[in-house]
C-alpha cells in the first residue's frame, strides 16, 4: 500500500505506533516494509507480510523485494513485529532480517533503518537491529499525532486483519439467496434500451439519497436494481470517477456505498461494487483493504476484468497517483445523470 508519511520518520516510537493506521489494522507476527521516495521522507510503498518459517526465509525475502521493483524508492525502513527478545541478545528474527536486507540491497534498495517490537501496544519495548543504544518503549498509540490525524479523517485502525475482513462479510445470507434467485430469472437489464443508462443512473443516485438519510440496507428490489445498474460500463465508469479526489467527503461517501453493496449483492454481481471498493481504497492509500476488496471481487467473479487489472497493479507496487487518470477520464461523459461528483461534494477537502 501507499499512504501518508508518519509525522516524523526519524522517531522510531512514533513510526511503530503509526503502523495500525498506515496498514489499516494492528500487525502481529509480521514484517512491514516502508518505502521512502526522494528526498527520503516522502511516502512510498508500504507492504506487510507474515513472518516466515526458517526454510521459507529466502523465498519470502525475494517475494517482498520484487514488489518494490516498479517504484522509485531511495531506501526502506524494515519493521519486525513479534517474538520475544532474550536478555543480552539481539532482537528476534535477525536471521530473516539479514536475508531481507541482503536481497533488497542486491536490488539497489538500501535499508535505512530496521526496527523490532513484540507488539504494537502501550509500553511495549522496541529496539533497533543495528544500534544497541536505539531502544525504548512505545507510547499510547491513541496519543500520537498520527492517531489524531486519522481520527480527524475518520480512519479506523482494526485490532487484526480478520476484524478488517469481517467488514466484507454478507449481512444476511438469506437475503443474498433471494436476490441471487431473482437475478438469475432477470436475464437482461429491467430498463428499455433507449433509457437504460439514465434509469440506471437514477437507481444509483437514489441509493446515495437513502444512504444520506440513514435508511439502512437496501430492499431486495433495490439491491437487484443496483446489481444490474453497476454492470453497465457507463455507470461503472462514472462510479470510478467518484473516487477522486481520494479521501474527500464525496469519495468516502461513495466508498461507503460500495462497501454496503458488497455485503448486500450476491455473486457474481457482487464483483462490481467490490472492484469499485478496491479502486477507491487503493487511491486513498489503503492497500491492505484494497487487496481484500479485489480478492472479494475475484472470488465472486473469477477473471473480472477491472478487478484483475487492479490486482496486478497493486501487486506490482504501482503508486496510486499513477492510476488517478483512470478515474478522471471517466468523469466527463456522464456528468448530467445526477451522479456527478459535484452532487456529493467530492471537491471539498475532508
Short mmCIF file of C-alpha atoms in Angstrom, two decimals, residues 33-263:
data_model
loop_
_atom_site.label_atom_id
_atom_site.label_comp_id
_atom_site.label_asym_id
_atom_site.label_seq_id
_atom_site.Cartn_x
_atom_site.Cartn_y
_atom_site.Cartn_z
CA UNK A 33 8.47 -2.66 4.65
CA UNK A 34 8.11 1.11 4.33
CA UNK A 35 9.49 2.64 1.16
CA UNK A 36 10.87 6.19 1.04
CA UNK A 37 10.94 8.20 -2.14
CA UNK A 38 13.09 11.24 -2.89
CA UNK A 39 14.13 13.22 -0.85
CA UNK A 40 13.97 10.32 1.59
CA UNK A 41 10.97 11.13 3.77
CA UNK A 42 8.34 11.25 1.01
CA UNK A 43 5.72 8.47 1.26
CA UNK A 44 6.24 5.32 -0.75
CA UNK A 45 5.01 1.76 -0.90
CA UNK A 46 4.17 0.02 2.37
CA UNK A 47 3.95 -3.78 2.47
CA UNK A 48 3.12 -6.22 5.23
CA UNK A 49 3.89 -9.92 5.14
CA UNK A 50 3.82 -12.85 7.52
CA UNK A 51 6.98 -13.80 9.37
CA UNK A 52 8.18 -16.93 7.54
CA UNK A 53 9.42 -20.24 8.85
CA UNK A 54 13.18 -20.66 8.67
CA UNK A 55 13.04 -22.74 5.47
CA UNK A 56 10.92 -20.08 3.74
CA UNK A 57 13.02 -17.02 4.61
CA UNK A 58 14.75 -16.65 1.24
CA UNK A 59 11.54 -17.09 -0.76
CA UNK A 60 9.64 -14.56 1.37
CA UNK A 61 12.51 -12.07 1.11
CA UNK A 62 12.56 -12.34 -2.69
CA UNK A 63 8.79 -12.02 -2.95
CA UNK A 64 8.75 -8.85 -0.84
CA UNK A 65 11.68 -7.27 -2.68
CA UNK A 66 10.02 -7.88 -6.05
CA UNK A 67 7.05 -5.78 -5.00
CA UNK A 68 9.32 -2.71 -4.90
CA UNK A 69 10.67 -3.22 -8.40
CA UNK A 70 8.20 -0.79 -10.01
CA UNK A 71 8.71 2.04 -7.51
CA UNK A 72 11.21 4.89 -7.36
CA UNK A 73 12.41 4.46 -3.80
CA UNK A 74 15.62 5.80 -2.30
CA UNK A 75 15.52 3.31 0.56
CA UNK A 76 13.36 1.41 3.02
CA UNK A 77 12.62 1.05 6.70
CA UNK A 78 12.04 -2.53 7.89
CA UNK A 79 9.93 -3.41 10.91
CA UNK A 80 9.56 -6.81 12.57
CA UNK A 81 6.56 -7.21 14.87
CA UNK A 82 6.57 -10.33 17.03
CA UNK A 83 8.84 -12.60 19.01
CA UNK A 84 10.46 -12.39 22.41
CA UNK A 85 13.88 -10.85 22.97
CA UNK A 86 16.22 -12.73 25.25
CA UNK A 87 18.35 -10.71 27.70
CA UNK A 88 21.66 -9.70 26.17
CA UNK A 89 20.66 -10.95 22.72
CA UNK A 90 19.74 -9.03 19.55
CA UNK A 91 16.06 -8.64 18.66
CA UNK A 92 14.44 -11.84 17.37
CA UNK A 93 14.14 -12.83 13.70
CA UNK A 94 17.56 -11.30 12.99
CA UNK A 95 18.32 -14.11 10.53
CA UNK A 96 15.29 -13.30 8.39
CA UNK A 97 16.05 -9.60 8.62
CA UNK A 98 19.61 -10.20 7.38
CA UNK A 99 18.28 -12.21 4.44
CA UNK A 100 15.77 -9.50 3.58
CA UNK A 101 18.40 -6.75 3.81
CA UNK A 102 20.72 -8.73 1.52
CA UNK A 103 18.05 -9.28 -1.16
CA UNK A 104 16.89 -5.65 -1.04
CA UNK A 105 20.38 -4.20 -1.22
CA UNK A 106 21.29 -6.57 -4.08
CA UNK A 107 18.30 -4.99 -5.87
CA UNK A 108 19.67 -1.48 -5.27
CA UNK A 109 17.34 -0.68 -2.35
CA UNK A 110 19.31 0.34 0.77
CA UNK A 111 17.77 -0.35 4.15
CA UNK A 112 17.86 2.92 6.08
CA UNK A 113 16.53 1.60 9.38
CA UNK A 114 15.49 -1.73 10.91
CA UNK A 115 13.20 -1.86 13.96
CA UNK A 116 11.65 -4.52 16.19
CA UNK A 117 8.83 -4.64 18.70
CA UNK A 118 6.93 -7.63 20.10
CA UNK A 119 3.56 -5.89 19.68
CA UNK A 120 2.04 -2.51 18.89
CA UNK A 121 0.72 -1.64 22.34
CA UNK A 122 1.33 0.90 25.06
CA UNK A 123 4.54 0.22 26.98
CA UNK A 124 5.86 -2.48 24.62
CA UNK A 125 9.65 -2.41 24.21
CA UNK A 126 11.17 -1.55 20.87
CA UNK A 127 14.72 -1.73 19.60
CA UNK A 128 16.90 -1.22 16.54
CA UNK A 129 18.75 -4.10 14.93
CA UNK A 130 21.80 -2.02 14.04
CA UNK A 131 22.27 0.15 17.13
CA UNK A 132 22.16 -1.26 20.67
CA UNK A 133 21.51 2.18 22.13
CA UNK A 134 18.48 2.73 19.91
CA UNK A 135 15.64 1.41 22.07
CA UNK A 136 12.71 2.44 24.22
CA UNK A 137 9.05 1.77 24.97
CA UNK A 138 6.02 2.60 22.85
CA UNK A 139 3.64 5.40 23.85
CA UNK A 140 -0.12 5.00 23.86
CA UNK A 141 -0.95 4.81 20.12
CA UNK A 142 -4.08 6.88 20.74
CA UNK A 143 -1.97 9.81 21.97
CA UNK A 144 0.17 10.16 18.83
CA UNK A 145 -0.04 12.75 16.09
CA UNK A 146 -0.89 10.01 13.57
CA UNK A 147 -3.82 8.84 15.68
CA UNK A 148 -5.19 12.37 15.92
CA UNK A 149 -4.88 12.87 12.16
CA UNK A 150 -6.51 9.51 11.44
CA UNK A 151 -9.40 10.25 13.80
CA UNK A 152 -9.99 13.61 12.14
CA UNK A 153 -10.18 11.86 8.74
CA UNK A 154 -12.48 9.12 10.04
CA UNK A 155 -9.83 6.40 9.65
CA UNK A 156 -10.26 3.31 11.85
CA UNK A 157 -7.40 1.00 12.84
CA UNK A 158 -8.68 -2.52 13.47
CA UNK A 159 -7.17 -4.88 16.02
CA UNK A 160 -6.49 -7.60 13.45
CA UNK A 161 -6.64 -8.44 9.77
CA UNK A 162 -9.52 -10.80 10.48
CA UNK A 163 -11.54 -7.98 12.02
CA UNK A 164 -10.94 -5.86 8.93
CA UNK A 165 -12.03 -8.74 6.67
CA UNK A 166 -15.31 -9.01 8.58
CA UNK A 167 -16.36 -5.70 7.02
CA UNK A 168 -16.84 -7.56 3.74
CA UNK A 169 -18.93 -10.42 5.12
CA UNK A 170 -22.57 -10.73 3.95
CA UNK A 171 -25.08 -9.09 6.25
CA UNK A 172 -27.80 -11.68 5.55
CA UNK A 173 -27.09 -14.93 3.65
CA UNK A 174 -30.85 -15.45 3.36
CA UNK A 175 -31.30 -12.10 1.62
CA UNK A 176 -28.43 -12.92 -0.75
CA UNK A 177 -30.08 -16.21 -1.68
CA UNK A 178 -33.37 -14.47 -2.52
CA UNK A 179 -31.59 -11.84 -4.60
CA UNK A 180 -29.48 -14.42 -6.43
CA UNK A 181 -32.67 -16.25 -7.43
CA UNK A 182 -34.25 -13.01 -8.65
CA UNK A 183 -31.14 -12.05 -10.63
CA UNK A 184 -30.96 -15.48 -12.26
CA UNK A 185 -34.50 -15.01 -13.55
CA UNK A 186 -33.82 -11.44 -14.71
CA UNK A 187 -31.79 -12.15 -17.80
CA UNK A 188 -31.46 -8.57 -19.04
CA UNK A 189 -31.47 -5.06 -17.53
CA UNK A 190 -35.00 -4.10 -16.44
CA UNK A 191 -34.96 -0.87 -18.48
CA UNK A 192 -35.67 -0.13 -22.16
CA UNK A 193 -32.52 0.11 -24.27
CA UNK A 194 -33.12 3.78 -25.07
CA UNK A 195 -33.25 4.87 -21.43
CA UNK A 196 -31.30 2.23 -19.52
CA UNK A 197 -28.24 4.40 -18.68
CA UNK A 198 -30.47 7.24 -17.44
CA UNK A 199 -32.61 4.82 -15.46
CA UNK A 200 -29.60 3.02 -14.01
CA UNK A 201 -28.06 6.35 -13.01
CA UNK A 202 -31.28 7.21 -11.19
CA UNK A 203 -31.09 3.91 -9.29
CA UNK A 204 -27.55 4.64 -8.06
CA UNK A 205 -28.42 8.26 -7.28
CA UNK A 206 -31.39 7.06 -5.20
CA UNK A 207 -29.06 4.72 -3.29
CA UNK A 208 -26.90 7.68 -2.31
CA UNK A 209 -30.01 9.55 -1.17
CA UNK A 210 -31.06 6.59 1.01
CA UNK A 211 -27.57 6.39 2.47
CA UNK A 212 -27.58 10.09 3.38
CA UNK A 213 -30.96 9.67 5.09
CA UNK A 214 -29.67 6.68 7.04
CA UNK A 215 -32.43 4.40 5.72
CA UNK A 216 -30.43 1.22 6.28
CA UNK A 217 -29.64 -1.61 3.86
CA UNK A 218 -31.44 -1.86 0.51
CA UNK A 219 -34.53 -3.94 -0.02
CA UNK A 220 -34.38 -6.99 -2.26
CA UNK A 221 -35.76 -4.98 -5.17
CA UNK A 222 -33.32 -2.12 -4.63
CA UNK A 223 -30.35 -4.49 -4.36
CA UNK A 224 -31.31 -6.27 -7.60
CA UNK A 225 -31.68 -2.98 -9.47
CA UNK A 226 -28.32 -1.77 -8.16
CA UNK A 227 -26.64 -5.02 -9.18
CA UNK A 228 -27.93 -4.56 -12.73
CA UNK A 229 -27.06 -0.84 -12.80
CA UNK A 230 -23.42 -1.34 -11.79
CA UNK A 231 -22.87 -3.84 -14.61
CA UNK A 232 -23.42 -1.13 -17.24
CA UNK A 233 -19.98 0.14 -18.39
CA UNK A 234 -21.11 3.79 -18.46
CA UNK A 235 -22.35 3.61 -14.87
CA UNK A 236 -19.24 1.77 -13.71
CA UNK A 237 -17.02 4.45 -15.27
CA UNK A 238 -18.89 7.23 -13.52
CA UNK A 239 -18.64 5.36 -10.22
CA UNK A 240 -14.88 5.07 -10.73
CA UNK A 241 -14.72 8.84 -11.16
CA UNK A 242 -16.31 9.31 -7.74
CA UNK A 243 -13.11 8.04 -6.10
CA UNK A 244 -11.24 11.27 -6.87
CA UNK A 245 -10.00 13.33 -5.18
CA UNK A 246 -9.23 10.49 -2.74
CA UNK A 247 -10.29 10.69 0.93
CA UNK A 248 -12.62 13.67 0.37
CA UNK A 249 -16.18 13.75 1.64
CA UNK A 250 -17.62 12.54 -1.64
CA UNK A 251 -15.08 9.79 -2.17
CA UNK A 252 -15.71 8.46 1.35
CA UNK A 253 -19.46 8.56 0.79
CA UNK A 254 -19.11 6.57 -2.44
CA UNK A 255 -16.78 4.06 -0.79
CA UNK A 256 -19.31 3.58 2.00
CA UNK A 257 -22.00 2.72 -0.55
CA UNK A 258 -19.74 0.22 -2.37
CA UNK A 259 -18.95 -1.45 0.96
CA UNK A 260 -22.65 -1.70 1.77
CA UNK A 261 -23.37 -3.26 -1.61
CA UNK A 262 -20.55 -5.81 -1.27
CA UNK A 263 -22.47 -7.13 1.74
#
